Tab-separated table of C-alpha atoms in Angstrom:
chain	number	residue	atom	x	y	z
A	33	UNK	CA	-131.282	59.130	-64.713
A	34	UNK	CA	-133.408	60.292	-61.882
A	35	UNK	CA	-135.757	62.607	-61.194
A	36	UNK	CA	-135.072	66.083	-59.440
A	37	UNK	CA	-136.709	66.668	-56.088
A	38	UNK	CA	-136.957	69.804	-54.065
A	39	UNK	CA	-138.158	69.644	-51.008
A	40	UNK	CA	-140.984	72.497	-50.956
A	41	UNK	CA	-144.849	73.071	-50.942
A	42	UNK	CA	-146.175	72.535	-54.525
A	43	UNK	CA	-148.139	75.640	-55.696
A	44	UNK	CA	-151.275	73.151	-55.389
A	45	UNK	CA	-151.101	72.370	-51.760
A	46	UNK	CA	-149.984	76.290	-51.105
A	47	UNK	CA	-153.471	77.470	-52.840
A	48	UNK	CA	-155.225	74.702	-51.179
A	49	UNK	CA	-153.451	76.184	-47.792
A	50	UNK	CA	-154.977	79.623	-48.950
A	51	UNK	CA	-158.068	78.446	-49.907
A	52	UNK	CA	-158.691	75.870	-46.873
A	53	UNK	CA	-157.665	78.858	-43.895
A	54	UNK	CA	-159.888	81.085	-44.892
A	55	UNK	CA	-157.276	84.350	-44.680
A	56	UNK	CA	-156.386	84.732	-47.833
A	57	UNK	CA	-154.672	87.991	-47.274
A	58	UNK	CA	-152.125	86.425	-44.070
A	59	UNK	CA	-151.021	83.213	-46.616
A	60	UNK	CA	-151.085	85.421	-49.545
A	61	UNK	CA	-148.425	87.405	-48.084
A	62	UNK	CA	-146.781	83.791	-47.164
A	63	UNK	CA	-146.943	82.818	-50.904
A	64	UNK	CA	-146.380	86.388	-51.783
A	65	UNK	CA	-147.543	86.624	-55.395
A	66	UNK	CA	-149.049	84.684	-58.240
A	67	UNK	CA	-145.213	84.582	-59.514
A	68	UNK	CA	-144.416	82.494	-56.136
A	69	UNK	CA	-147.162	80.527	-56.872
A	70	UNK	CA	-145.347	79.847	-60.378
A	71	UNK	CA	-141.993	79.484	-58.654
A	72	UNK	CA	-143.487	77.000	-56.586
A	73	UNK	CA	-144.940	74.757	-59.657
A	74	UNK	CA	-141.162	74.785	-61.259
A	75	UNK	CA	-139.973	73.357	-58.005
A	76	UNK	CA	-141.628	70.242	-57.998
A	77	UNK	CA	-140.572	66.790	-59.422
A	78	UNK	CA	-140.200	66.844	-62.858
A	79	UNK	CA	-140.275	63.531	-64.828
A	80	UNK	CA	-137.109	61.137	-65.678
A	81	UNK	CA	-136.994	61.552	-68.829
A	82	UNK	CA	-134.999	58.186	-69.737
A	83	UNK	CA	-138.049	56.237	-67.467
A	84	UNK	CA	-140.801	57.990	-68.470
A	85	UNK	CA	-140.235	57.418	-72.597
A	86	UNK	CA	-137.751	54.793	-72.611
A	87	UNK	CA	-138.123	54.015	-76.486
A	88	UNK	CA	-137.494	57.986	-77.421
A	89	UNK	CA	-134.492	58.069	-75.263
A	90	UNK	CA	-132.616	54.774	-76.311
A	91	UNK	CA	-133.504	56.488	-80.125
A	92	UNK	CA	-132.064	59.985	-79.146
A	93	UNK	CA	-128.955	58.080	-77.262
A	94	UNK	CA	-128.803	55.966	-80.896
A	95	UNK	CA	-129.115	59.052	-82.833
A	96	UNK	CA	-126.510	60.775	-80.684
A	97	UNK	CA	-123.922	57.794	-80.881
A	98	UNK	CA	-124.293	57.472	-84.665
A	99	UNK	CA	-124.052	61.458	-85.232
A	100	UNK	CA	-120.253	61.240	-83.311
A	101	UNK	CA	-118.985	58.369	-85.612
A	102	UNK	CA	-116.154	59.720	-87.781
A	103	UNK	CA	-116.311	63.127	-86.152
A	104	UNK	CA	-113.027	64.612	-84.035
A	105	UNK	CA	-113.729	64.022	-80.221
A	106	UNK	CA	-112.254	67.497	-79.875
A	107	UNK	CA	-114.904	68.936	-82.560
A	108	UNK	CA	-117.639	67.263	-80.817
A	109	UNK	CA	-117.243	68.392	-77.619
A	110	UNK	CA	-116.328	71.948	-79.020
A	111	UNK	CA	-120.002	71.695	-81.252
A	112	UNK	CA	-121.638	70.549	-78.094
A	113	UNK	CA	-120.142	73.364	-75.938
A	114	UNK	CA	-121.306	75.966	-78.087
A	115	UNK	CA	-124.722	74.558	-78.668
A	116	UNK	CA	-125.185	74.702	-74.828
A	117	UNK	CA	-123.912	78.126	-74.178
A	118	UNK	CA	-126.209	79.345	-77.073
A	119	UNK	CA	-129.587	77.353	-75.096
A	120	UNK	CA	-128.126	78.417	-71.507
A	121	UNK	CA	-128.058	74.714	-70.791
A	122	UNK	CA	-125.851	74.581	-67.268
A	123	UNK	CA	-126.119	70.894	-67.185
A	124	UNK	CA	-125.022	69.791	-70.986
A	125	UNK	CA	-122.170	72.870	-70.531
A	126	UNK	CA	-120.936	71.186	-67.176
A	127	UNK	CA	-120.877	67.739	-68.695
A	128	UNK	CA	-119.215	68.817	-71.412
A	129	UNK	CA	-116.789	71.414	-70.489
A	130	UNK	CA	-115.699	68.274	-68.379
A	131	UNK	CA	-115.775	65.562	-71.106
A	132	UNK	CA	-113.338	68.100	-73.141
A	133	UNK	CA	-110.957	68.208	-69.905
A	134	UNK	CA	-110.845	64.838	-69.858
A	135	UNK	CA	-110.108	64.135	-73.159
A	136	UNK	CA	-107.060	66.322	-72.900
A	137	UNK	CA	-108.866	70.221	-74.114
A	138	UNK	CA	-107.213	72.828	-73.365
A	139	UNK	CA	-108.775	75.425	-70.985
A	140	UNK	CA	-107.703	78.433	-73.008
A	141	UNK	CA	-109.770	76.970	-75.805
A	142	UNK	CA	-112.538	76.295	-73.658
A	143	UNK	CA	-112.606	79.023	-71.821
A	144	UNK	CA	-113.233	81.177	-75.198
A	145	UNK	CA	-115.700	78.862	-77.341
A	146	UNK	CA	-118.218	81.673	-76.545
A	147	UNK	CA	-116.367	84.268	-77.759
A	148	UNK	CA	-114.117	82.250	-80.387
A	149	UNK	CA	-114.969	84.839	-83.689
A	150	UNK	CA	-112.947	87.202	-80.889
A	151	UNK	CA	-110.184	84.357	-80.194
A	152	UNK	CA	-109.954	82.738	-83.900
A	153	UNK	CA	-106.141	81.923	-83.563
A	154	UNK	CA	-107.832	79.201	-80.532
A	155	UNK	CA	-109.319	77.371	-83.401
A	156	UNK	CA	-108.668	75.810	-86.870
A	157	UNK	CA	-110.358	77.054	-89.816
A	158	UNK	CA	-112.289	73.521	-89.948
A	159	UNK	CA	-113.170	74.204	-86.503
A	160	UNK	CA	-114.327	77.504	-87.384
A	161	UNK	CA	-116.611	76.294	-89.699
A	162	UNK	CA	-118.081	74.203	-87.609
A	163	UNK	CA	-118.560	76.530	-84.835
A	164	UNK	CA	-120.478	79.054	-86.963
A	165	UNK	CA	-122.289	76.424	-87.789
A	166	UNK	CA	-123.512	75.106	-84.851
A	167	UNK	CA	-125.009	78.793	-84.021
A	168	UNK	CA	-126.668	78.741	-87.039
A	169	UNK	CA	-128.658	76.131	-86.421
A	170	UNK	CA	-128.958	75.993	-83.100
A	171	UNK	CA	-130.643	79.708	-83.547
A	172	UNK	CA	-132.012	79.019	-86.964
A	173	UNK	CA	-135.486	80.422	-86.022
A	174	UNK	CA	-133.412	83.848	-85.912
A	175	UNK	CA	-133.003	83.723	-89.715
A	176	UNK	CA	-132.491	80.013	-90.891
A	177	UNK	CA	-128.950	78.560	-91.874
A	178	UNK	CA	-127.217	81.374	-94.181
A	179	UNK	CA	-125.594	80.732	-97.904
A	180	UNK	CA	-122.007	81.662	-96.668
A	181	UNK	CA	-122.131	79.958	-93.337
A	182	UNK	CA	-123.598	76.683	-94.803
A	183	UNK	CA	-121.134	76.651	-97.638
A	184	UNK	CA	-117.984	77.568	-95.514
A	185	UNK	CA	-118.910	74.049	-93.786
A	186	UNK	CA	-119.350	72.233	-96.992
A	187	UNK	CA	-115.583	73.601	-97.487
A	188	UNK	CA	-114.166	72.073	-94.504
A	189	UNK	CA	-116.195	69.068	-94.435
A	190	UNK	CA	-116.642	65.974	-96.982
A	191	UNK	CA	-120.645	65.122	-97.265
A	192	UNK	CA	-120.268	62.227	-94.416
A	193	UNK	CA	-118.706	64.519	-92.437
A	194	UNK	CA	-121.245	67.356	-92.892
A	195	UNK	CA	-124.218	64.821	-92.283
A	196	UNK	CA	-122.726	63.902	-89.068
A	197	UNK	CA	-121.692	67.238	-87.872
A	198	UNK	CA	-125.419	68.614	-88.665
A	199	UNK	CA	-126.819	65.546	-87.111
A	200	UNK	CA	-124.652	66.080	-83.860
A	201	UNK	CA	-125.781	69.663	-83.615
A	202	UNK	CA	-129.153	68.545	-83.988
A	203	UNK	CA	-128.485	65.850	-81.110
A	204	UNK	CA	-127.104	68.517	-78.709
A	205	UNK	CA	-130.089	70.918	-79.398
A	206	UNK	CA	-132.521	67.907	-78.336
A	207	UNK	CA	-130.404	67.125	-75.570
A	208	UNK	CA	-130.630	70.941	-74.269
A	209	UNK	CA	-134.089	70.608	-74.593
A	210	UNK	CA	-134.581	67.415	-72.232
A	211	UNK	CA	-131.994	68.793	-69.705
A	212	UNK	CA	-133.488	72.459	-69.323
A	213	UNK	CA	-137.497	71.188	-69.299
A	214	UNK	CA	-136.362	68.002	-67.089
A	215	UNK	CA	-134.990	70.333	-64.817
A	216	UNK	CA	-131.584	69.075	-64.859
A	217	UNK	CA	-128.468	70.435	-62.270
A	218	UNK	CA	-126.066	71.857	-63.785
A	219	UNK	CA	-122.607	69.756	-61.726
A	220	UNK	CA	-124.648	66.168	-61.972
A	221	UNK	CA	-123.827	63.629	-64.995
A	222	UNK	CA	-126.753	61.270	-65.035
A	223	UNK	CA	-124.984	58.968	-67.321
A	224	UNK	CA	-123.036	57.218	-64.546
């Protein structure tokens, strides 16, 4: 992995230029608002991730190996597709979307895993399951995991299986997480 790098002022050395000239009001209109002066914090390096905590990431890649064991590789890509529409996660959708391809996916399938309650004749009922799954947890702060969502898993899925499918859901959610605060571009794959 490697860290992102835009080539612009950091908000720091834009206030310093504000500060240092003397004019506020000719660089302020330069910088243009405090909101620029945001934009311009967002922009700079973020941290590799992978480098920076190399222990937490060889656990999270662990975690993430030993959640897919057992598991359909069409069901995990289809879990990890959904989780990453749900946390607007470009990069994890891109790299996945693509993994699916690869692994033979259809693009009428994944072209409607955002909309699949819409396009349920694109899915099994397993699949389903583990689809409505994957929202609820991936948006459990919006009401937690329900009875009837939780049980229509435990239907489809043996206890292994459920562990695993919860744990991979949990994996992608993380993985969101490090790709959108990392500042990750969406049409990279860092794991090559």
């Amino acid at each position: 992995m490697t860290t992102n790098t835009i080539d612009t002022p950091t908000a720091d050395s834009t206030t310093a230029d504000v500060t240092d000239t003397g004019n506020a009001t000719a660089d302020a209109t330069t910088v243009g608002s405090a909101a620029a002066v945001a934009q311009a914090k967002a922009r700079r390096s973020r941290l590799d991730f992978a480098k920076s905590a190399p222990k937490a990431f060889r656990a999270l890649v662990g975690f993430d190996a030993a959640a897919r064991e057992g598991l359909d590789p069409a069901l995990v890509e289809l879990i990890q597709i959904r989780a990453s529409h749900l946390n607007h996660c470009a990069y994890c959708l891109h790299m996945h979307t693509n993994d699916a391809r690869k692994a033979g996916e259809s693009e009428d399938r994944l072209h409607m895993v955002a909309v699949w309650r819409e396009a349920r004749h694109f899915y099994t009922e397993k699949e389903q399951a583990a689809l409505a799954l994957t929202e609820a947890v991936t948006l459990v702060a919006d009401g937690g995991v329900p009875d009837d969502v939780y049980a229509r898993a435990a239907a489809h899925f043996d206890e292994d299986e459920l562990a695993h499918v919860l744990a991979l859901i949990l994996t992608i959610n993380t993985w969101n997480r490090v790709a959108l605060s990392t500042g990750k571009v969406a049409g990279t794959d860092e794991r090559r």
